Short mmCIF file of N, CA and C in Angstrom, two decimals:
data_model
loop_
_atom_site.label_atom_id
_atom_site.label_comp_id
_atom_site.label_asym_id
_atom_site.label_seq_id
_atom_site.Cartn_x
_atom_site.Cartn_y
_atom_site.Cartn_z
N MET U 27 3.83 -0.93 -3.84
CA MET U 27 2.00 -0.97 -4.09
C MET U 27 1.37 -2.33 -4.27
N ILE U 28 0.65 -3.18 -4.23
CA ILE U 28 -0.20 -3.87 -4.68
C ILE U 28 -1.12 -3.25 -5.77
N LYS U 29 -0.55 -4.27 -6.40
CA LYS U 29 -0.87 -4.38 -7.99
C LYS U 29 -2.22 -5.65 -8.24
N GLY U 30 -2.02 -6.20 -6.52
CA GLY U 30 -3.42 -7.22 -7.26
C GLY U 30 -3.02 -9.21 -7.19
N LEU U 31 -4.24 -9.86 -6.97
CA LEU U 31 -4.02 -11.27 -6.74
C LEU U 31 -3.55 -11.51 -7.45
N ALA U 32 -2.14 -12.73 -7.27
CA ALA U 32 -1.70 -13.32 -8.25
C ALA U 32 -1.77 -15.15 -7.79
N ILE U 33 -1.61 -15.64 -6.40
CA ILE U 33 -1.68 -16.51 -6.79
C ILE U 33 -2.77 -17.13 -5.15
N SER U 34 -3.80 -17.52 -4.76
CA SER U 34 -4.44 -17.68 -3.75
C SER U 34 -4.56 -19.08 -3.42
N THR U 35 -4.53 -20.84 -2.42
CA THR U 35 -4.28 -21.36 -2.06
C THR U 35 -5.81 -21.92 -1.75
N VAL U 36 -6.23 -22.85 -2.70
CA VAL U 36 -7.49 -24.14 -2.21
C VAL U 36 -6.77 -25.35 -1.04
N TRP U 37 -6.89 -25.47 0.07
CA TRP U 37 -7.05 -26.65 0.68
C TRP U 37 -7.62 -28.21 0.00
N VAL U 38 -6.85 -29.25 -0.24
CA VAL U 38 -7.62 -30.37 -1.13
C VAL U 38 -6.89 -31.68 -0.42
N LEU U 39 -7.52 -32.66 -0.32
CA LEU U 39 -6.95 -33.59 0.82
C LEU U 39 -5.70 -34.73 -0.43
N ASP U 40 -6.15 -34.62 -1.73
CA ASP U 40 -5.68 -35.32 -2.63
C ASP U 40 -4.59 -34.28 -3.95
N GLN U 41 -3.89 -33.94 -4.45
CA GLN U 41 -3.37 -33.31 -5.30
C GLN U 41 -3.76 -33.88 -6.20
N ASP U 42 -3.44 -35.59 -7.08
CA ASP U 42 -3.59 -35.72 -8.30
C ASP U 42 -4.99 -35.41 -8.22
N ARG U 43 -5.98 -36.72 -7.70
CA ARG U 43 -7.73 -35.75 -7.71
C ARG U 43 -7.68 -34.97 -7.19
N ALA U 44 -6.88 -33.09 -7.37
CA ALA U 44 -7.45 -31.96 -7.11
C ALA U 44 -7.41 -32.00 -8.39
N LYS U 45 -5.75 -32.61 -9.44
CA LYS U 45 -5.40 -31.73 -10.88
C LYS U 45 -6.78 -32.11 -11.20
N GLU U 46 -6.99 -33.19 -11.31
CA GLU U 46 -8.20 -34.53 -12.09
C GLU U 46 -9.10 -33.58 -12.39
N PHE U 47 -9.81 -33.02 -11.20
CA PHE U 47 -11.08 -32.60 -11.30
C PHE U 47 -10.65 -31.49 -11.35
N TYR U 48 -10.29 -30.64 -11.29
CA TYR U 48 -9.87 -29.26 -11.87
C TYR U 48 -10.09 -28.18 -13.11
N THR U 49 -8.79 -29.66 -13.87
CA THR U 49 -8.80 -29.78 -14.94
C THR U 49 -9.40 -30.42 -15.47
N GLU U 50 -9.83 -31.59 -15.98
CA GLU U 50 -10.97 -32.65 -16.69
C GLU U 50 -12.55 -32.21 -16.14
N LYS U 51 -13.40 -32.32 -15.52
CA LYS U 51 -14.25 -31.45 -14.58
C LYS U 51 -14.28 -29.76 -14.92
N LEU U 52 -13.48 -28.98 -14.09
CA LEU U 52 -13.95 -27.25 -13.95
C LEU U 52 -13.22 -26.48 -15.87
N GLY U 53 -12.41 -27.87 -15.90
CA GLY U 53 -11.76 -27.18 -17.59
C GLY U 53 -10.42 -25.68 -17.30
N LEU U 54 -10.12 -25.49 -15.74
CA LEU U 54 -8.73 -25.16 -15.56
C LEU U 54 -6.93 -25.81 -16.01
N GLU U 55 -6.59 -24.73 -16.29
CA GLU U 55 -5.66 -25.82 -16.79
C GLU U 55 -3.64 -26.17 -15.62
N VAL U 56 -3.89 -27.01 -16.40
CA VAL U 56 -1.95 -26.56 -14.32
C VAL U 56 -1.04 -26.14 -15.57
N ARG U 57 -0.43 -25.05 -14.52
CA ARG U 57 0.38 -23.98 -14.72
C ARG U 57 1.53 -23.95 -14.44
N THR U 58 1.18 -25.21 -13.09
CA THR U 58 2.82 -25.34 -12.55
C THR U 58 2.87 -26.58 -11.80
N ASP U 59 3.88 -28.50 -12.07
CA ASP U 59 3.19 -29.02 -11.43
C ASP U 59 4.80 -29.37 -10.64
N MET U 60 5.63 -28.92 -9.90
CA MET U 60 6.82 -29.40 -9.22
C MET U 60 6.72 -29.78 -8.19
N THR U 61 8.11 -30.76 -7.19
CA THR U 61 8.18 -30.46 -6.66
C THR U 61 9.31 -30.14 -6.18
N MET U 62 9.63 -29.28 -5.13
CA MET U 62 10.60 -28.20 -4.37
C MET U 62 11.55 -29.84 -3.49
N GLY U 63 13.14 -29.11 -3.86
CA GLY U 63 13.68 -29.85 -3.60
C GLY U 63 13.18 -31.36 -3.59
N GLU U 64 14.94 -31.88 -2.94
CA GLU U 64 14.33 -33.30 -2.80
C GLU U 64 13.40 -33.91 -1.76
N GLY U 65 12.56 -34.13 -2.30
CA GLY U 65 11.52 -34.63 -0.86
C GLY U 65 10.69 -33.91 -0.57
N GLY U 66 10.59 -32.14 -0.98
CA GLY U 66 10.00 -31.31 -1.20
C GLY U 66 8.03 -30.83 -1.38
N MET U 67 8.44 -29.65 -0.71
CA MET U 67 6.49 -30.03 -1.02
C MET U 67 6.90 -30.18 -2.87
N ARG U 68 4.87 -30.42 -2.84
CA ARG U 68 4.87 -30.37 -4.22
C ARG U 68 4.13 -28.90 -4.90
N TRP U 69 4.89 -28.24 -5.40
CA TRP U 69 4.29 -26.95 -5.69
C TRP U 69 2.61 -27.71 -7.47
N LEU U 70 1.56 -27.18 -6.95
CA LEU U 70 0.97 -27.52 -8.36
C LEU U 70 -0.25 -26.30 -8.39
N THR U 71 -0.19 -25.83 -9.07
CA THR U 71 -1.24 -24.33 -8.97
C THR U 71 -1.85 -24.48 -10.91
N VAL U 72 -3.13 -24.57 -10.67
CA VAL U 72 -3.99 -24.21 -12.36
C VAL U 72 -4.98 -22.53 -12.40
N GLY U 73 -5.69 -22.94 -13.40
CA GLY U 73 -5.58 -21.18 -13.46
C GLY U 73 -6.89 -20.77 -14.81
N ALA U 74 -7.50 -20.45 -15.12
CA ALA U 74 -7.97 -20.71 -16.18
C ALA U 74 -6.90 -20.04 -17.68
N LYS U 75 -8.03 -20.23 -18.53
CA LYS U 75 -6.49 -19.72 -19.66
C LYS U 75 -6.46 -18.85 -19.51
N ASP U 76 -7.66 -18.09 -20.06
CA ASP U 76 -7.97 -16.75 -20.50
C ASP U 76 -7.62 -15.51 -19.05
N GLN U 77 -7.42 -15.70 -17.42
CA GLN U 77 -6.29 -15.15 -17.11
C GLN U 77 -5.27 -16.12 -16.47
N PRO U 78 -4.56 -15.95 -17.46
CA PRO U 78 -2.87 -16.09 -17.00
C PRO U 78 -2.59 -15.17 -15.58
N ASP U 79 -2.81 -14.44 -14.91
CA ASP U 79 -1.91 -13.70 -14.02
C ASP U 79 -2.96 -13.97 -12.95
N VAL U 80 -2.99 -15.06 -12.59
CA VAL U 80 -3.89 -15.95 -11.34
C VAL U 80 -4.37 -17.36 -11.84
N GLU U 81 -3.54 -17.48 -10.75
CA GLU U 81 -3.02 -19.43 -10.60
C GLU U 81 -3.62 -19.33 -8.59
N LEU U 82 -4.60 -20.57 -8.36
CA LEU U 82 -4.82 -21.51 -7.66
C LEU U 82 -3.38 -22.12 -7.71
N THR U 83 -3.14 -22.12 -6.02
CA THR U 83 -2.19 -23.36 -5.49
C THR U 83 -3.32 -24.59 -4.40
N LEU U 84 -3.39 -26.09 -5.74
CA LEU U 84 -4.16 -27.03 -4.91
C LEU U 84 -3.16 -27.53 -3.54
N MET U 85 -2.99 -26.96 -2.55
CA MET U 85 -2.17 -27.77 -1.56
C MET U 85 -2.28 -28.38 -0.30
N VAL U 86 -2.31 -30.01 -0.22
CA VAL U 86 -2.10 -30.31 0.68
C VAL U 86 -2.08 -29.97 2.57
N PRO U 87 -2.63 -29.77 3.10
CA PRO U 87 -1.98 -28.66 4.15
C PRO U 87 -1.47 -29.91 5.26
N GLY U 88 0.35 -29.14 5.38
CA GLY U 88 0.41 -29.71 6.42
C GLY U 88 2.11 -29.26 6.38
N VAL U 89 3.36 -29.69 6.22
CA VAL U 89 4.36 -29.13 6.24
C VAL U 89 4.32 -28.80 5.28
N PRO U 90 5.00 -27.53 5.25
CA PRO U 90 6.14 -26.15 5.87
C PRO U 90 4.77 -25.34 6.38
N ALA U 91 4.02 -25.88 5.49
CA ALA U 91 3.10 -24.21 5.48
C ALA U 91 2.20 -24.11 7.03
N MET U 92 2.03 -25.06 8.16
CA MET U 92 1.13 -26.04 9.13
C MET U 92 1.84 -26.91 9.72
N ASP U 93 1.39 -27.15 11.25
CA ASP U 93 2.48 -28.09 12.04
C ASP U 93 1.20 -29.30 12.23
N PRO U 94 1.55 -30.72 12.26
CA PRO U 94 0.33 -31.96 11.84
C PRO U 94 -0.89 -31.38 13.06
N GLU U 95 -0.76 -31.05 13.05
CA GLU U 95 -2.01 -30.72 14.47
C GLU U 95 -3.10 -30.24 13.38
N SER U 96 -2.89 -28.84 13.35
CA SER U 96 -3.01 -27.97 12.44
C SER U 96 -3.96 -28.44 10.84
N ALA U 97 -3.08 -28.96 10.33
CA ALA U 97 -3.18 -29.74 9.24
C ALA U 97 -4.31 -30.98 9.63
N GLU U 98 -4.45 -31.60 10.62
CA GLU U 98 -5.28 -32.97 10.70
C GLU U 98 -7.00 -31.95 10.70
N ALA U 99 -6.73 -30.78 11.40
CA ALA U 99 -8.27 -30.26 11.58
C ALA U 99 -8.68 -29.68 10.39
N VAL U 100 -7.11 -29.22 9.83
CA VAL U 100 -7.78 -28.01 8.04
C VAL U 100 -8.67 -29.61 7.64
N LYS U 101 -7.51 -30.40 7.67
CA LYS U 101 -8.17 -32.02 6.93
C LYS U 101 -9.77 -32.34 6.61
N LYS U 102 -10.12 -31.87 8.49
CA LYS U 102 -11.10 -32.16 8.32
C LYS U 102 -12.78 -31.43 8.28
N LEU U 103 -11.80 -30.15 7.96
CA LEU U 103 -13.17 -29.35 7.88
C LEU U 103 -12.87 -29.35 6.63
N VAL U 104 -12.04 -28.91 6.00
CA VAL U 104 -11.63 -29.52 3.45
C VAL U 104 -13.04 -30.72 3.47
N SER U 105 -13.19 -31.66 4.47
CA SER U 105 -13.85 -32.75 4.01
C SER U 105 -14.62 -32.50 4.51
N LYS U 106 -15.69 -32.24 6.13
CA LYS U 106 -16.93 -31.84 6.13
C LYS U 106 -17.76 -30.59 4.63
N GLY U 107 -17.23 -30.16 4.08
CA GLY U 107 -17.17 -29.15 3.50
C GLY U 107 -17.74 -27.55 4.09
N ILE U 108 -16.53 -27.36 4.77
CA ILE U 108 -17.09 -25.46 5.75
C ILE U 108 -16.40 -24.78 5.34
N LEU U 109 -15.59 -25.14 4.34
CA LEU U 109 -14.69 -24.66 3.68
C LEU U 109 -15.15 -23.78 2.81
N GLY U 110 -15.53 -22.48 2.26
CA GLY U 110 -15.69 -22.33 0.67
C GLY U 110 -15.01 -21.86 0.20
N ALA U 111 -14.23 -21.88 -0.54
CA ALA U 111 -12.46 -21.14 -1.84
C ALA U 111 -13.03 -20.37 -2.47
N GLY U 112 -13.80 -20.06 -2.51
CA GLY U 112 -13.94 -18.55 -3.09
C GLY U 112 -15.37 -18.36 -5.11
N VAL U 113 -15.11 -17.06 -5.33
CA VAL U 113 -16.22 -17.33 -6.31
C VAL U 113 -15.23 -17.52 -7.75
N LEU U 114 -16.03 -18.61 -9.18
CA LEU U 114 -15.40 -19.13 -10.40
C LEU U 114 -16.46 -17.36 -10.63
N VAL U 115 -16.06 -17.10 -12.07
CA VAL U 115 -17.17 -16.35 -12.69
C VAL U 115 -17.70 -17.22 -14.03
N THR U 116 -18.58 -16.70 -14.91
CA THR U 116 -18.64 -17.22 -16.43
C THR U 116 -19.75 -16.46 -17.33
N ASP U 117 -19.72 -16.55 -18.57
CA ASP U 117 -20.68 -15.55 -18.99
C ASP U 117 -21.99 -16.35 -20.44
N ASP U 118 -21.77 -17.92 -19.37
CA ASP U 118 -23.32 -18.70 -19.67
C ASP U 118 -23.48 -19.29 -18.28
N ILE U 119 -23.74 -19.38 -17.48
CA ILE U 119 -23.90 -19.61 -16.20
C ILE U 119 -25.15 -21.41 -16.20
N HIS U 120 -25.99 -20.58 -17.07
CA HIS U 120 -26.48 -22.38 -17.86
C HIS U 120 -26.69 -22.99 -18.31
N GLY U 121 -25.45 -22.66 -19.48
CA GLY U 121 -25.56 -23.32 -20.17
C GLY U 121 -23.62 -24.56 -19.06
N ASP U 122 -23.47 -23.57 -18.63
CA ASP U 122 -21.61 -23.83 -18.21
C ASP U 122 -22.65 -25.07 -16.83
N TYR U 123 -23.42 -24.55 -16.32
CA TYR U 123 -23.71 -25.53 -14.90
C TYR U 123 -23.98 -26.94 -15.66
N GLU U 124 -24.99 -27.10 -17.07
CA GLU U 124 -24.91 -27.95 -17.28
C GLU U 124 -24.33 -29.00 -17.62
N ARG U 125 -22.78 -28.66 -18.65
CA ARG U 125 -21.81 -28.45 -18.95
C ARG U 125 -20.74 -29.41 -18.03
N LEU U 126 -21.08 -28.94 -16.60
CA LEU U 126 -20.12 -29.12 -15.30
C LEU U 126 -21.20 -30.52 -14.72
N LYS U 127 -22.45 -30.21 -14.77
CA LYS U 127 -23.06 -31.10 -13.98
C LYS U 127 -22.41 -32.35 -14.62
N GLY U 128 -22.59 -32.30 -16.28
CA GLY U 128 -22.50 -33.56 -16.86
C GLY U 128 -21.31 -34.35 -16.94
N ARG U 129 -20.38 -33.43 -16.51
CA ARG U 129 -18.95 -33.43 -15.98
C ARG U 129 -18.56 -34.46 -14.97
N GLY U 130 -19.61 -34.79 -13.99
CA GLY U 130 -19.42 -35.13 -12.61
C GLY U 130 -19.93 -33.69 -11.65
N VAL U 131 -19.44 -32.76 -11.49
CA VAL U 131 -19.41 -31.34 -10.76
C VAL U 131 -20.45 -31.36 -10.09
N GLN U 132 -20.49 -31.83 -8.36
CA GLN U 132 -21.72 -31.84 -8.23
C GLN U 132 -22.53 -30.66 -7.51
N PHE U 133 -23.17 -29.95 -7.71
CA PHE U 133 -23.55 -28.46 -7.64
C PHE U 133 -24.66 -28.73 -5.88
N LEU U 134 -24.37 -28.15 -5.37
CA LEU U 134 -25.19 -27.85 -3.73
C LEU U 134 -25.90 -27.06 -4.14
N GLN U 135 -26.68 -26.40 -5.45
CA GLN U 135 -27.75 -25.55 -5.42
C GLN U 135 -27.34 -25.34 -6.90
N GLU U 136 -29.33 -25.36 -7.84
CA GLU U 136 -28.57 -24.96 -9.27
C GLU U 136 -28.38 -24.12 -9.74
N PRO U 137 -29.42 -22.46 -10.70
CA PRO U 137 -29.01 -21.67 -10.89
C PRO U 137 -29.98 -21.19 -9.71
N GLN U 138 -29.43 -19.76 -9.23
CA GLN U 138 -31.18 -18.70 -8.59
C GLN U 138 -30.24 -17.32 -8.46
N GLU U 139 -30.95 -16.79 -8.98
CA GLU U 139 -30.94 -15.79 -9.12
C GLU U 139 -31.40 -14.51 -8.07
N ARG U 140 -29.58 -13.99 -7.85
CA ARG U 140 -29.31 -13.22 -6.53
C ARG U 140 -28.91 -11.65 -7.16
N PRO U 141 -28.51 -11.10 -6.50
CA PRO U 141 -28.74 -9.29 -6.65
C PRO U 141 -27.43 -9.34 -6.96
N TYR U 142 -26.24 -9.23 -7.27
CA TYR U 142 -24.77 -9.66 -7.76
C TYR U 142 -24.65 -10.01 -9.04
N GLY U 143 -26.33 -11.57 -9.41
CA GLY U 143 -25.92 -12.28 -11.06
C GLY U 143 -26.89 -13.10 -10.18
N THR U 144 -26.25 -14.30 -11.17
CA THR U 144 -27.15 -15.01 -11.21
C THR U 144 -25.67 -16.33 -10.88
N GLU U 145 -26.10 -17.60 -9.56
CA GLU U 145 -25.51 -17.91 -9.41
C GLU U 145 -25.76 -19.69 -8.55
N ALA U 146 -24.82 -20.47 -8.73
CA ALA U 146 -25.08 -21.81 -8.44
C ALA U 146 -23.79 -22.45 -7.64
N ILE U 147 -24.12 -22.97 -7.04
CA ILE U 147 -23.18 -23.86 -5.69
C ILE U 147 -22.23 -24.88 -5.84
N PHE U 148 -21.31 -25.07 -5.90
CA PHE U 148 -20.64 -26.08 -6.40
C PHE U 148 -19.44 -26.96 -5.01
N ARG U 149 -19.30 -28.26 -4.27
CA ARG U 149 -17.87 -28.53 -3.80
C ARG U 149 -16.69 -29.40 -5.18
N ASP U 150 -16.11 -29.49 -4.35
CA ASP U 150 -14.98 -29.88 -5.87
C ASP U 150 -14.98 -31.49 -4.91
N ASP U 151 -14.00 -32.37 -5.25
CA ASP U 151 -13.79 -33.54 -4.86
C ASP U 151 -13.05 -33.79 -3.33
N SER U 152 -12.93 -32.31 -2.96
CA SER U 152 -12.08 -32.55 -1.21
C SER U 152 -13.35 -32.40 -0.26
N GLY U 153 -14.40 -31.38 -1.06
CA GLY U 153 -14.88 -31.02 0.01
C GLY U 153 -14.92 -29.31 0.02
N ASN U 154 -14.47 -28.26 -1.21
CA ASN U 154 -14.21 -26.99 -0.82
C ASN U 154 -15.85 -26.65 -1.95
N TRP U 155 -16.24 -26.08 -0.90
CA TRP U 155 -17.14 -25.36 -1.84
C TRP U 155 -17.54 -24.05 -2.29
N PHE U 156 -17.45 -23.47 -3.68
CA PHE U 156 -17.28 -22.83 -4.90
C PHE U 156 -19.26 -22.10 -4.72
N SER U 157 -18.77 -20.29 -4.84
CA SER U 157 -20.30 -19.64 -5.78
C SER U 157 -18.98 -19.55 -7.67
N PHE U 158 -20.68 -20.51 -7.88
CA PHE U 158 -20.02 -20.53 -9.83
C PHE U 158 -21.33 -19.18 -10.40
N THR U 159 -20.45 -17.65 -10.15
CA THR U 159 -21.58 -17.03 -10.67
C THR U 159 -21.13 -16.17 -12.33
N GLN U 160 -22.09 -15.84 -12.53
CA GLN U 160 -22.55 -14.44 -14.02
C GLN U 160 -23.00 -13.56 -12.81
N ARG U 161 -22.73 -12.99 -13.29
CA ARG U 161 -22.42 -11.65 -13.05
C ARG U 161 -23.81 -10.07 -13.33
N ASN U 162 -24.01 -9.30 -12.72
CA ASN U 162 -24.77 -8.35 -13.04
C ASN U 162 -24.02 -6.86 -13.42
N GLU U 163 -24.24 -6.62 -14.62
CA GLU U 163 -23.21 -5.03 -14.73
C GLU U 163 -23.10 -4.46 -12.71
N GLY U 164 -24.41 -4.55 -12.21
CA GLY U 164 -24.86 -3.53 -10.43
C GLY U 164 -25.51 -4.22 -9.91
N LEU U 165 -25.99 -4.64 -8.77
CA LEU U 165 -26.17 -5.12 -7.95
C LEU U 165 -27.94 -4.84 -8.33
N ASP U 166 -28.92 -5.94 -7.69
CA ASP U 166 -29.96 -5.61 -8.00
C ASP U 166 -31.01 -5.77 -6.84
N LEU U 167 -30.79 -4.95 -5.38
CA LEU U 167 -31.09 -5.30 -4.68
C LEU U 167 -32.37 -5.72 -3.82
N ASP U 168 -33.29 -5.71 -5.38
CA ASP U 168 -35.10 -6.22 -5.47
C ASP U 168 -35.02 -8.46 -5.07
N LYS U 169 -33.76 -8.44 -4.99
CA LYS U 169 -33.66 -9.87 -5.23
C LYS U 169 -32.64 -10.67 -4.03
N GLU U 170 -33.20 -11.79 -3.78
CA GLU U 170 -32.94 -12.48 -2.35
C GLU U 170 -31.69 -12.61 -2.66
N TRP U 171 -31.25 -12.25 -0.79
CA TRP U 171 -29.40 -12.44 -0.71
C TRP U 171 -29.73 -14.09 -0.43
N ALA U 172 -30.71 -14.79 0.20
CA ALA U 172 -29.98 -16.30 0.87
C ALA U 172 -30.24 -16.85 -0.19
N THR U 173 -29.36 -17.78 -0.10
CA THR U 173 -29.66 -19.40 -0.68
C THR U 173 -30.47 -20.76 -0.21
N SER U 174 -31.70 -21.03 -1.22
CA SER U 174 -32.58 -21.80 -0.34
C SER U 174 -32.20 -23.20 -1.25
#
């Protein structure tokens, strides 16, 4: 039986830049940074220190995961900011928003109240966007869903 999610891929344009962004700006920790086989693929994963069982693998689109044509298409989508990579959660949205903004994180939306909590939206150094959310206990359907 499936027990949960362990690793999820975030497509990035440059692994060194992504490593710096995710660790120095977002405060995640490096879990693995290795090359698989001689001249092989770089396996770079990061995660939140308080969540040791979940990792993000920061991968450049290409072989062996996809053919060159598909890799170029994914790179274009990432760089255009079309792909949303997920939701990162916090228990201090306003304080962490200010801290991350001070570290140079590009926010597309400042914290706003939503039915599921308070949410800000930011982009990583490749163009992927993330919801940065402090969750509510339950849904408050009187709040707006749409971002402004």
